[in-house]
Amino acid sequence: MSKQELVVLGQSDENGACCPGLVTAPLDEDQAAELAKLFKALGDPVRLRLLSLIASRAGGEVCVCDLTPAFDLSQPTISHHLKLLRQAGLIDCERRGTWVYYWALPATLDRLAAFLETSQTAEATA
Amino acid sequence: MSKQELVVLGQSDENGACCPGLVTAPLDEDQAAELAKLFKALGDPVRLRLLSLIASRAGGEVCVCDLTPAFDLSQPTISHHLKLLRQAGLIDCERRGTWVYYWALPATLDRLAAFLETSQTAEATA
DNA sequence: GGCTTGGATTGATGCCTGTCGATGCAACCT
DNA sequence: AGGTTGCATCGACAGGCATCAATCCAAGCC
């Protein structure tokens, strides 16, 4: 059948869409290594909560001073986790005067979501 | 809009849909811990490749004997990774005569995908 | 200038985890 | 029964990682 023909679509690899989708085709080592980095960044309860705190924020931005007290951890530890999330491309930040603000990067999240989706909802109308 | 109304649906917590979605609301510690376990399972290149090999298989099943030679790793190591994927609920297996066959569990993958999706595509018609 | 406060960085420490060789176990085959 | 093959388990080891106290830097304030 043409099943294998279809898959080739999504993997342009140029814009960051990356990777054909988990169900679509086996990953090569490079793709797997890159995606693993992202999932590893999500593989910690503290980072997940941090990310959800940031991503669910109405204004789209959160000051670190609002994040730290939400955890029973030291300030350096929170800072460390934020750094990992940022290095993974899941969030970004900016210093604005005294405070540092973080926000989520939806593109990375959606990319991972698309990768995991098994029922390829062919929403790619483009 | 009714955006926030829609999301509440999926979080029944009874069937495994779990968790309101990353962008929707902050996670509590239990939700974060449970999801982190899943993402941690995905946070390794070898496991990602294993999962993609299994999930993309036409028949839906793969014999371990087909998986092991695809890696430059010892057989116990592959077995170890398969065990972790299975404990995470991402795959399951069955011994059939001499060989053991693995298959993917799409429900878990779709659940994670739905959790990560930022643009809640309200596809939950059910 | 000094002081204070918000965050990031550093270094150290203990745990977790990926890997392997060796072994065990189950199923097939003489 | 004995031998062989496919996988899982065990024990050990090395590297990675989460955490903290101490420190440092930047920005505001006196």
mmCIF file of C-alpha atoms (C1' of nucleotides) in Angstrom:
data_model
loop_
_atom_site.group_PDB
_atom_site.id
_atom_site.type_symbol
_atom_site.label_atom_id
_atom_site.label_comp_id
_atom_site.label_asym_id
_atom_site.label_seq_id
_atom_site.Cartn_x
_atom_site.Cartn_y
_atom_site.Cartn_z
ATOM 1 C CA MET A 1 0.000 0.000 0.000
ATOM 2 C CA SER A 2 0.948 3.620 -0.187
ATOM 3 C CA LYS A 3 1.192 3.869 3.542
ATOM 4 C CA GLN A 4 4.897 4.367 3.477
ATOM 5 C CA GLU A 5 4.601 7.061 0.866
ATOM 6 C CA LEU A 6 2.498 9.269 3.040
ATOM 7 C CA VAL A 7 4.886 9.491 5.899
ATOM 8 C CA VAL A 8 7.612 11.239 4.068
ATOM 9 C CA LEU A 9 5.584 14.414 4.203
ATOM 10 C CA GLY A 10 6.077 15.791 7.659
ATOM 11 C CA GLN A 11 9.790 15.438 7.949
ATOM 12 C CA SER A 12 10.955 18.494 6.080
ATOM 13 C CA ASP A 13 13.524 19.000 8.806
ATOM 14 C CA GLU A 14 14.020 22.570 7.690
ATOM 15 C CA ASN A 15 11.718 24.635 9.863
ATOM 16 C CA GLY A 16 12.010 22.600 12.995
ATOM 17 C CA ALA A 17 8.987 20.447 12.435
ATOM 18 C CA CYS A 18 11.502 17.679 12.531
ATOM 19 C CA CYS A 19 11.021 14.027 12.744
ATOM 20 C CA PRO A 20 8.343 12.106 10.914
ATOM 21 C CA GLY A 21 6.246 11.336 13.921
ATOM 22 C CA LEU A 22 6.747 8.490 16.283
ATOM 23 C CA VAL A 23 4.319 6.141 14.619
ATOM 24 C CA THR A 24 5.316 7.037 11.140
ATOM 25 C CA ALA A 25 8.855 5.827 10.796
ATOM 26 C CA PRO A 26 11.818 4.758 12.913
ATOM 27 C CA LEU A 27 13.997 7.582 14.136
ATOM 28 C CA ASP A 28 17.611 7.796 13.178
ATOM 29 C CA GLU A 29 20.161 8.403 15.887
ATOM 30 C CA ASP A 30 20.385 12.142 15.404
ATOM 31 C CA GLN A 31 16.664 12.702 15.547
ATOM 32 C CA ALA A 32 16.387 10.483 18.585
ATOM 33 C CA ALA A 33 19.194 12.296 20.366
ATOM 34 C CA GLU A 34 17.655 15.674 19.738
ATOM 35 C CA LEU A 35 14.177 14.683 20.807
ATOM 36 C CA ALA A 36 15.499 12.854 23.840
ATOM 37 C CA LYS A 37 17.055 16.086 25.028
ATOM 38 C CA LEU A 38 13.650 17.728 24.945
ATOM 39 C CA PHE A 39 11.846 14.904 26.688
ATOM 40 C CA LYS A 40 14.575 14.704 29.286
ATOM 41 C CA ALA A 41 13.980 18.347 30.057
ATOM 42 C CA LEU A 42 10.335 17.471 30.671
ATOM 43 C CA GLY A 43 11.232 14.409 32.691
ATOM 44 C CA ASP A 44 11.392 16.101 36.042
ATOM 45 C CA PRO A 45 8.414 16.993 38.240
ATOM 46 C CA VAL A 46 9.853 20.348 39.218
ATOM 47 C CA ARG A 47 10.498 21.362 35.634
ATOM 48 C CA LEU A 48 7.047 20.224 34.577
ATOM 49 C CA ARG A 49 5.456 22.305 37.268
ATOM 50 C CA LEU A 50 7.644 25.260 36.392
ATOM 51 C CA LEU A 51 6.712 24.961 32.760
ATOM 52 C CA SER A 52 3.026 24.677 33.518
ATOM 53 C CA LEU A 53 3.213 27.669 35.823
ATOM 54 C CA ILE A 54 4.827 29.674 33.074
ATOM 55 C CA ALA A 55 2.768 28.408 30.167
ATOM 56 C CA SER A 56 -0.570 28.764 31.878
ATOM 57 C CA ARG A 57 0.095 32.309 32.944
ATOM 58 C CA ALA A 58 -2.447 34.707 31.578
ATOM 59 C CA GLY A 59 -0.088 37.491 30.539
ATOM 60 C CA GLY A 60 2.307 34.947 29.110
ATOM 61 C CA GLU A 61 5.093 36.056 31.387
ATOM 62 C CA VAL A 62 6.125 35.147 34.898
ATOM 63 C CA CYS A 63 8.666 36.750 37.149
ATOM 64 C CA VAL A 64 11.098 34.366 38.813
ATOM 65 C CA CYS A 65 10.123 35.927 42.097
ATOM 66 C CA ASP A 66 6.674 34.426 41.564
ATOM 67 C CA LEU A 67 8.027 30.984 40.742
ATOM 68 C CA THR A 68 10.524 30.340 43.479
ATOM 69 C CA PRO A 69 8.120 30.560 46.430
ATOM 70 C CA ALA A 70 5.854 27.970 44.777
ATOM 71 C CA PHE A 71 8.409 25.263 45.555
ATOM 72 C CA ASP A 72 10.041 23.824 48.591
ATOM 73 C CA LEU A 73 13.421 24.150 46.990
ATOM 74 C CA SER A 74 16.308 26.530 47.205
ATOM 75 C CA GLN A 75 16.543 29.426 44.829
ATOM 76 C CA PRO A 76 19.640 28.062 43.037
ATOM 77 C CA THR A 77 17.797 24.847 42.319
ATOM 78 C CA ILE A 78 14.898 26.657 40.705
ATOM 79 C CA SER A 79 17.331 28.737 38.721
ATOM 80 C CA HIS A 80 19.043 25.567 37.588
ATOM 81 C CA HIS A 81 15.820 24.015 36.342
ATOM 82 C CA LEU A 82 14.832 27.187 34.539
ATOM 83 C CA LYS A 83 18.184 27.127 32.808
ATOM 84 C CA LEU A 84 17.626 23.569 31.607
ATOM 85 C CA LEU A 85 14.178 24.429 30.294
ATOM 86 C CA ARG A 86 15.634 27.389 28.488
ATOM 87 C CA GLN A 87 18.474 25.380 26.983
ATOM 88 C CA ALA A 88 15.905 22.915 25.719
ATOM 89 C CA GLY A 89 14.110 25.688 23.903
ATOM 90 C CA LEU A 90 10.951 25.281 25.930
ATOM 91 C CA ILE A 91 11.055 28.706 27.519
ATOM 92 C CA ASP A 92 12.913 31.955 27.154
ATOM 93 C CA CYS A 93 13.578 34.852 29.471
ATOM 94 C CA GLU A 94 14.491 38.495 29.626
ATOM 95 C CA ARG A 95 15.820 40.702 32.341
ATOM 96 C CA ARG A 96 13.731 43.800 32.823
ATOM 97 C CA GLY A 97 15.196 46.046 35.442
ATOM 98 C CA THR A 98 15.563 44.168 38.661
ATOM 99 C CA TRP A 99 13.470 41.178 37.716
ATOM 100 C CA VAL A 100 13.750 38.397 35.166
ATOM 101 C CA TYR A 101 10.672 37.279 33.285
ATOM 102 C CA TYR A 102 10.124 33.887 31.678
ATOM 103 C CA TRP A 103 7.671 32.810 29.022
ATOM 104 C CA ALA A 104 6.905 29.575 27.199
ATOM 105 C CA LEU A 105 7.777 28.798 23.592
ATOM 106 C CA PRO A 106 4.689 27.071 22.178
ATOM 107 C CA ALA A 107 6.401 26.024 18.970
ATOM 108 C CA THR A 108 8.562 23.507 20.781
ATOM 109 C CA LEU A 109 5.646 22.128 22.750
ATOM 110 C CA ASP A 110 3.492 21.723 19.666
ATOM 111 C CA ARG A 111 6.336 20.059 17.849
ATOM 112 C CA LEU A 112 6.610 17.451 20.554
ATOM 113 C CA ALA A 113 2.864 17.015 20.663
ATOM 114 C CA ALA A 114 2.778 16.410 16.932
ATOM 115 C CA PHE A 115 5.571 13.925 17.243
ATOM 116 C CA LEU A 116 3.731 11.879 19.847
ATOM 117 C CA GLU A 117 0.332 11.943 18.234
ATOM 118 C CA THR A 118 -0.455 8.466 16.922
ATOM 119 C CA SER A 119 -3.657 9.245 15.071
ATOM 120 C CA GLN A 120 -2.129 11.612 12.593
ATOM 121 C CA THR A 121 -4.981 14.085 12.416
ATOM 122 C CA ALA A 122 -3.764 15.352 9.091
ATOM 123 C CA GLU A 123 -4.347 18.892 10.247
ATOM 124 C CA ALA A 124 -1.477 20.058 8.135
ATOM 125 C CA THR A 125 -3.541 21.851 5.552
ATOM 126 C CA ALA A 126 -0.578 23.928 4.452
ATOM 127 C CA MET B 1 -15.022 32.462 24.969
ATOM 128 C CA SER B 2 -15.740 29.057 26.309
ATOM 129 C CA LYS B 3 -12.162 28.007 25.855
ATOM 130 C CA GLN B 4 -11.657 27.148 29.470
ATOM 131 C CA GLU B 5 -14.878 25.219 29.614
ATOM 132 C CA LEU B 6 -13.790 22.809 26.950
ATOM 133 C CA VAL B 7 -10.560 21.757 28.476
ATOM 134 C CA VAL B 8 -11.998 20.705 31.760
ATOM 135 C CA LEU B 9 -13.448 17.758 29.953
ATOM 136 C CA GLY B 10 -10.384 15.684 29.534
ATOM 137 C CA GLN B 11 -9.153 15.732 33.084
ATOM 138 C CA SER B 12 -11.553 13.233 34.583
ATOM 139 C CA ASP B 13 -8.536 11.481 36.011
ATOM 140 C CA GLU B 14 -10.469 8.271 35.942
ATOM 141 C CA ASN B 15 -9.681 6.867 32.539
ATOM 142 C CA GLY B 16 -6.163 8.151 32.341
ATOM 143 C CA ALA B 17 -6.815 11.279 30.404
ATOM 144 C CA CYS B 18 -5.304 13.081 33.345
ATOM 145 C CA CYS B 19 -4.030 16.550 33.699
ATOM 146 C CA PRO B 20 -5.651 19.657 32.303
ATOM 147 C CA GLY B 21 -3.069 20.363 29.655
ATOM 148 C CA LEU B 22 0.165 22.187 30.129
ATOM 149 C CA VAL B 23 -1.093 25.563 29.055
ATOM 150 C CA THR B 24 -4.402 25.296 30.822
ATOM 151 C CA ALA B 25 -3.485 25.268 34.472
ATOM 152 C CA PRO B 26 -0.525 24.696 36.771
ATOM 153 C CA LEU B 27 0.096 21.086 37.677
ATOM 154 C CA ASP B 28 -0.065 19.896 41.223
ATOM 155 C CA GLU B 29 2.743 17.767 42.562
ATOM 156 C CA ASP B 30 1.067 14.429 41.941
ATOM 157 C CA GLN B 31 0.181 15.175 38.356
ATOM 158 C CA ALA B 32 3.680 16.494 37.725
ATOM 159 C CA ALA B 33 5.287 13.432 39.254
ATOM 160 C CA GLU B 34 3.228 11.063 37.183
ATOM 161 C CA LEU B 35 3.788 12.888 33.923
ATOM 162 C CA ALA B 36 7.474 13.302 34.660
ATOM 163 C CA LYS B 37 7.786 9.544 34.870
ATOM 164 C CA LEU B 38 6.416 9.244 31.364
ATOM 165 C CA PHE B 39 8.584 11.964 29.903
ATOM 166 C CA LYS B 40 11.612 10.540 31.637
ATOM 167 C CA ALA B 41 10.934 7.265 29.897
ATOM 168 C CA LEU B 42 11.022 9.143 26.618
ATOM 169 C CA GLY B 43 14.129 11.081 27.590
ATOM 170 C CA ASP B 44 16.639 8.612 26.250
ATOM 171 C CA PRO B 45 17.706 8.263 22.616
ATOM 172 C CA VAL B 46 17.765 4.493 22.760
ATOM 173 C CA ARG B 47 14.266 4.286 24.193
ATOM 174 C CA LEU B 48 12.951 6.775 21.669
ATOM 175 C CA ARG B 49 14.374 4.734 18.834
ATOM 176 C CA LEU B 50 13.012 1.542 20.345
ATOM 177 C CA LEU B 51 9.590 3.071 20.706
ATOM 178 C CA SER B 52 9.600 4.394 17.173
ATOM 179 C CA LEU B 53 10.721 1.029 15.858
ATOM 180 C CA ILE B 54 7.853 -0.622 17.668
ATOM 181 C CA ALA B 55 5.188 1.975 17.025
ATOM 182 C CA SER B 56 5.934 2.348 13.353
ATOM 183 C CA ARG B 57 5.839 -1.366 12.709
ATOM 184 C CA ALA B 58 3.221 -2.321 10.173
ATOM 185 C CA GLY B 59 1.818 -5.352 11.959
ATOM 186 C CA GLY B 60 1.856 -3.508 15.244
ATOM 187 C CA GLU B 61 4.173 -6.025 16.802
ATOM 188 C CA VAL B 62 7.911 -6.467 16.874
ATOM 189 C CA CYS B 63 9.965 -9.367 18.080
ATOM 190 C CA VAL B 64 12.834 -8.474 20.382
ATOM 191 C CA CYS B 65 15.080 -10.380 18.076
ATOM 192 C CA ASP B 66 14.365 -7.704 15.486
ATOM 193 C CA LEU B 67 15.079 -4.860 17.874
ATOM 194 C CA THR B 68 18.352 -5.845 19.462
ATOM 195 C CA PRO B 69 20.459 -5.989 16.289
ATOM 196 C CA ALA B 70 19.351 -2.453 15.412
ATOM 197 C CA PHE B 71 21.540 -1.077 18.190
ATOM 198 C CA ASP B 72 25.168 -1.115 19.090
ATOM 199 C CA LEU B 73 24.309 -2.184 22.599
ATOM 200 C CA SER B 74 24.296 -5.389 24.541
ATOM 201 C CA GLN B 75 21.164 -7.467 24.744
ATOM 202 C CA PRO B 76 20.661 -6.858 28.482
ATOM 203 C CA THR B 77 20.754 -3.122 27.880
ATOM 204 C CA ILE B 78 18.025 -3.315 25.267
ATOM 205 C CA SER B 79 16.014 -5.505 27.569
ATOM 206 C CA HIS B 80 16.437 -2.948 30.314
ATOM 207 C CA HIS B 81 15.158 -0.114 28.153
ATOM 208 C CA LEU B 82 12.192 -2.163 27.018
ATOM 209 C CA LYS B 83 11.346 -2.797 30.617
ATOM 210 C CA LEU B 84 11.365 0.906 31.403
ATOM 211 C CA LEU B 85 9.133 1.663 28.442
ATOM 212 C CA ARG B 86 6.773 -1.039 29.580
ATOM 213 C CA GLN B 87 6.702 0.182 33.163
ATOM 214 C CA ALA B 88 5.840 3.619 31.851
ATOM 215 C CA GLY B 89 2.848 2.209 30.043
ATOM 216 C CA LEU B 90 4.155 3.122 26.634
ATOM 217 C CA ILE B 91 4.443 -0.420 25.352
ATOM 218 C CA ASP B 92 3.390 -3.899 26.325
ATOM 219 C CA CYS B 93 4.633 -7.358 25.481
ATOM 220 C CA GLU B 94 3.706 -10.989 25.314
ATOM 221 C CA ARG B 95 5.726 -14.154 25.106
ATOM 222 C CA ARG B 96 4.639 -16.333 22.238
ATOM 223 C CA GLY B 97 6.548 -19.540 22.118
ATOM 224 C CA THR B 98 10.220 -18.824 21.961
ATOM 225 C CA TRP B 99 9.939 -15.175 21.132
ATOM 226 C CA VAL B 100 8.660 -12.086 22.910
ATOM 227 C CA TYR B 101 6.666 -9.519 20.979
ATOM 228 C CA TYR B 102 6.259 -5.860 21.842
ATOM 229 C CA TRP B 103 3.663 -3.360 20.715
ATOM 230 C CA ALA B 104 2.963 0.300 21.420
ATOM 231 C CA LEU B 105 0.127 1.617 23.545
ATOM 232 C CA PRO B 106 -1.229 4.598 21.607
ATOM 233 C CA ALA B 107 -3.428 5.797 24.448
ATOM 234 C CA THR B 108 -0.444 6.848 26.507
ATOM 235 C CA LEU B 109 1.199 8.581 23.591
ATOM 236 C CA ASP B 110 -1.950 10.471 22.674
ATOM 237 C CA ARG B 111 -2.439 11.468 26.254
ATOM 238 C CA LEU B 112 1.002 13.035 26.348
ATOM 239 C CA ALA B 113 0.442 14.680 23.008
ATOM 240 C CA ALA B 114 -2.787 16.211 24.229
ATOM 241 C CA PHE B 115 -1.055 17.430 27.336
ATOM 242 C CA LEU B 116 1.643 19.229 25.381
ATOM 243 C CA GLU B 117 -0.574 20.747 22.735
ATOM 244 C CA THR B 118 -0.770 24.491 23.312
ATOM 245 C CA SER B 119 -3.451 25.308 20.761
ATOM 246 C CA GLN B 120 -6.232 23.250 22.263
ATOM 247 C CA THR B 121 -7.735 21.965 19.062
ATOM 248 C CA ALA B 122 -10.982 21.041 20.772
ATOM 249 C CA GLU B 123 -11.142 17.838 18.787
ATOM 250 C CA ALA B 124 -12.795 16.107 21.692
ATOM 251 C CA THR B 125 -16.120 15.532 20.045
ATOM 252 C CA ALA B 126 -16.962 12.751 22.452
ATOM 253 C "C1'" DG C 1 29.954 55.731 47.340
ATOM 254 C "C1'" DG C 2 27.817 51.869 50.229
ATOM 255 C "C1'" DC C 3 23.703 48.837 51.109
ATOM 256 C "C1'" DT C 4 20.082 45.759 49.761
ATOM 257 C "C1'" DT C 5 17.631 42.692 46.846
ATOM 258 C "C1'" DG C 6 16.751 39.528 42.750
ATOM 259 C "C1'" DG C 7 18.941 35.741 40.247
ATOM 260 C "C1'" DA C 8 22.590 33.329 38.213
ATOM 261 C "C1'" DT C 9 26.894 30.721 38.865
ATOM 262 C "C1'" DT C 10 30.134 27.685 41.318
ATOM 263 C "C1'" DG C 11 31.647 23.543 43.866
ATOM 264 C "C1'" DA C 12 30.550 19.727 46.500
ATOM 265 C "C1'" DT C 13 27.714 15.772 47.609
ATOM 266 C "C1'" DG C 14 24.656 11.895 47.258
ATOM 267 C "C1'" DC C 15 21.533 9.558 44.406
ATOM 268 C "C1'" DC C 16 19.949 7.906 39.975
ATOM 269 C "C1'" DT C 17 20.745 5.587 35.649
ATOM 270 C "C1'" DG C 18 22.866 3.604 31.424
ATOM 271 C "C1'" DT C 19 25.896 0.070 30.471
ATOM 272 C "C1'" DC C 20 28.072 -4.370 30.678
ATOM 273 C "C1'" DG C 21 29.315 -9.441 31.832
ATOM 274 C "C1'" DA C 22 27.527 -13.267 34.099
ATOM 275 C "C1'" DT C 23 23.785 -15.868 35.156
ATOM 276 C "C1'" DG C 24 19.057 -17.710 35.142
ATOM 277 C "C1'" DC C 25 14.922 -19.276 32.932
ATOM 278 C "C1'" DA C 26 11.702 -20.801 29.331
ATOM 279 C "C1'" DA C 27 10.922 -22.948 25.095
ATOM 280 C "C1'" DC C 28 12.307 -25.498 21.258
ATOM 281 C "C1'" DC C 29 14.976 -29.391 19.066
ATOM 282 C "C1'" DT C 30 17.064 -33.420 18.689
ATOM 283 C "C1'" DA D 1 17.509 -36.018 28.974
ATOM 284 C "C1'" DG D 2 20.826 -32.979 27.077
ATOM 285 C "C1'" DG D 3 21.912 -29.057 24.214
ATOM 286 C "C1'" DT D 4 20.740 -24.658 22.147
ATOM 287 C "C1'" DT D 5 18.660 -20.293 21.547
ATOM 288 C "C1'" DG D 6 15.881 -16.095 22.973
ATOM 289 C "C1'" DC D 7 15.253 -12.744 26.807
ATOM 290 C "C1'" DA D 8 15.083 -11.361 31.387
ATOM 291 C "C1'" DT D 9 17.419 -10.608 35.729
ATOM 292 C "C1'" DC D 10 21.421 -9.647 38.811
ATOM 293 C "C1'" DG D 11 25.536 -7.152 40.480
ATOM 294 C "C1'" DA D 12 28.813 -3.893 39.625
ATOM 295 C "C1'" DC D 13 30.696 0.219 37.858
ATOM 296 C "C1'" DA D 14 30.976 4.890 35.807
ATOM 297 C "C1'" DG D 15 28.949 8.956 34.425
ATOM 298 C "C1'" DG D 16 25.006 12.060 34.988
ATOM 299 C "C1'" DC D 17 21.889 14.830 37.690
ATOM 300 C "C1'" DA D 18 19.198 17.141 41.469
ATOM 301 C "C1'" DT D 19 20.174 19.587 45.370
ATOM 302 C "C1'" DC D 20 22.283 22.798 48.545
ATOM 303 C "C1'" DA D 21 25.397 26.492 50.733
ATOM 304 C "C1'" DA D 22 28.354 29.940 49.397
ATOM 305 C "C1'" DT D 23 29.433 33.319 46.245
ATOM 306 C "C1'" DC D 24 28.980 36.586 42.567
ATOM 307 C "C1'" DC D 25 26.823 39.954 39.521
ATOM 308 C "C1'" DA D 26 23.364 43.470 38.215
ATOM 309 C "C1'" DA D 27 20.099 46.886 39.367
ATOM 310 C "C1'" DG D 28 17.884 49.808 42.317
ATOM 311 C "C1'" DC D 29 18.055 52.737 46.648
ATOM 312 C "C1'" DC D 30 20.016 55.350 50.426
#
